[in-house]
C-alpha positions as CSV (number, residue, x, y, z in Angstrom):
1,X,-81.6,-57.6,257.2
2,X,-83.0,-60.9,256.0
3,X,-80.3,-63.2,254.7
4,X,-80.5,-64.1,251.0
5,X,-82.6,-67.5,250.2
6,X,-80.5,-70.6,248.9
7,X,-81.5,-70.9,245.1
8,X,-83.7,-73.5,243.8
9,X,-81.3,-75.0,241.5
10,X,-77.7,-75.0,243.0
11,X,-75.2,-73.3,241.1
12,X,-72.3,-75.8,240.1
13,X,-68.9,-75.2,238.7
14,X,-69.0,-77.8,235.5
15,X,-66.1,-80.6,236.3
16,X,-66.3,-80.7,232.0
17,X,-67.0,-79.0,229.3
18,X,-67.1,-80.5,225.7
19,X,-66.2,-79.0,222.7
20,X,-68.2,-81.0,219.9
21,X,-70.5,-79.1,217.8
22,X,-70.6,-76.2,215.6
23,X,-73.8,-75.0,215.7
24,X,-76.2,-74.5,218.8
25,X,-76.8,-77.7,220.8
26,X,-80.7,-78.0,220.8
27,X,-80.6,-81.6,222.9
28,X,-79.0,-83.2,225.6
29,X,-80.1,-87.1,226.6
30,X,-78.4,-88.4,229.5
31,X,-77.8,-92.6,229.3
32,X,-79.4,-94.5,232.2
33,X,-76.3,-95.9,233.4
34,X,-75.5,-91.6,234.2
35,X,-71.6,-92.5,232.6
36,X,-72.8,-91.5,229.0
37,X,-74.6,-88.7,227.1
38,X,-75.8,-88.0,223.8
39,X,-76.4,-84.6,222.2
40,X,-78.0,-82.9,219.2
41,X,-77.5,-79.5,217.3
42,X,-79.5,-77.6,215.7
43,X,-82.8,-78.7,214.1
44,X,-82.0,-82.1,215.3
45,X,-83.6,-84.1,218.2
46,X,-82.8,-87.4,219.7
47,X,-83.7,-89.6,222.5
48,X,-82.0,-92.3,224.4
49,X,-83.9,-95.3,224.9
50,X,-84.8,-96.9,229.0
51,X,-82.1,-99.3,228.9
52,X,-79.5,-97.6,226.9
53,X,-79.7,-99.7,223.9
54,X,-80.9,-97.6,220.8
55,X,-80.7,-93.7,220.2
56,X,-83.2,-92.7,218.1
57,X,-82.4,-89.1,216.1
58,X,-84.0,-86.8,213.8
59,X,-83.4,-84.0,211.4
60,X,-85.1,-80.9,210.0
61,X,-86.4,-82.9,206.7
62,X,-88.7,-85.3,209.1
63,X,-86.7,-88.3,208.4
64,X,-85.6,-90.6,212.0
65,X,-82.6,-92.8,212.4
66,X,-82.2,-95.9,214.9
67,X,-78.7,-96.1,216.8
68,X,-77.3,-98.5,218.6
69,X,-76.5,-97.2,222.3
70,X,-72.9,-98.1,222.2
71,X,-71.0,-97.8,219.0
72,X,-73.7,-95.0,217.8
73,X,-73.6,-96.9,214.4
74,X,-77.0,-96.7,212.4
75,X,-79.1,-99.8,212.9
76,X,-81.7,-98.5,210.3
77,X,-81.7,-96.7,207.2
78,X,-83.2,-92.9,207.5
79,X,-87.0,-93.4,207.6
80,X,-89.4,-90.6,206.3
81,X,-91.6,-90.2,208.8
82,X,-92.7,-86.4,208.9
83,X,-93.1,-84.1,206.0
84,X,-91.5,-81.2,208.2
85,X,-89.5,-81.2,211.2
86,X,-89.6,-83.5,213.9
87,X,-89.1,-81.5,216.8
88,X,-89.6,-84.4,220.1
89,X,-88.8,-88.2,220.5
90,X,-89.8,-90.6,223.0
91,X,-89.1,-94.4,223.8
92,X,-92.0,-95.8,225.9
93,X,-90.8,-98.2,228.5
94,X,-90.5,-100.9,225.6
95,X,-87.6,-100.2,223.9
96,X,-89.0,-101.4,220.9
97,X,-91.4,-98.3,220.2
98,X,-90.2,-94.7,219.4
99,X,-92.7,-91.9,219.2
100,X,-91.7,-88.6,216.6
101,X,-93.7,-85.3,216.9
102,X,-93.3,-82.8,214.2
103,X,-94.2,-79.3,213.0
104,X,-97.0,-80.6,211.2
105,X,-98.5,-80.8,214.0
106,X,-99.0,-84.7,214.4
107,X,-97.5,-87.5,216.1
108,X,-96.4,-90.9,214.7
109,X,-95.7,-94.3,216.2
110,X,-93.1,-96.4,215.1
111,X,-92.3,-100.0,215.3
């Protein structure tokens, strides 16, 4: 009898679990520096930016919020960007850019 094949993704015992939202966690962004993470529940997305510096996160109304990496503190007011549900962020390699897709099925580049 054959033996059983090692699985593709290794099956780990987490060294910590955490305890922080009431609702369904719909994102996870791990910081470059691998010491930090941020995470987002339901109808809410977020992305960590290359170097750490800024979060940026959404909500279900299509409005985005710029964060700084380490105190989490808003470093802009909420900006309107989607009239529904922005559902993916991105930070190019410049820092400086953040990209928001929605449910309205288009894409929108902020500065």
């Amino acid at each position: 009898m054959a033996e059983a094949a090692e699985p593709i993704i290794p099956i780990n015992t987490p060294s910590r679990t955490f305890e922080c939202h009431k609702s369904i966690v719909s994102a996870v962004e791990i910081f470059p520096d691998e010491r930090r993470m941020a995470t987002g529940s339901t109808g809410k997305t977020l992305q960590v930016s290359g170097d750490g510096q800024m979060i940026g996160s959404s909500d279900k109304k299509g409005e985005l919020i710029a964060r700084d990496g380490n105190t989490v503190e808003s470093i802009t007011q909420s900006i309107k960007v989607h009239p529904k549900m922005i559902c993916s962020l991105k930070f190019p390699s410049d820092s400086a850019v953040l990209v928001a897709g929605s449910w309205d099925i288009t894409t929108i580049e902020r500065a």
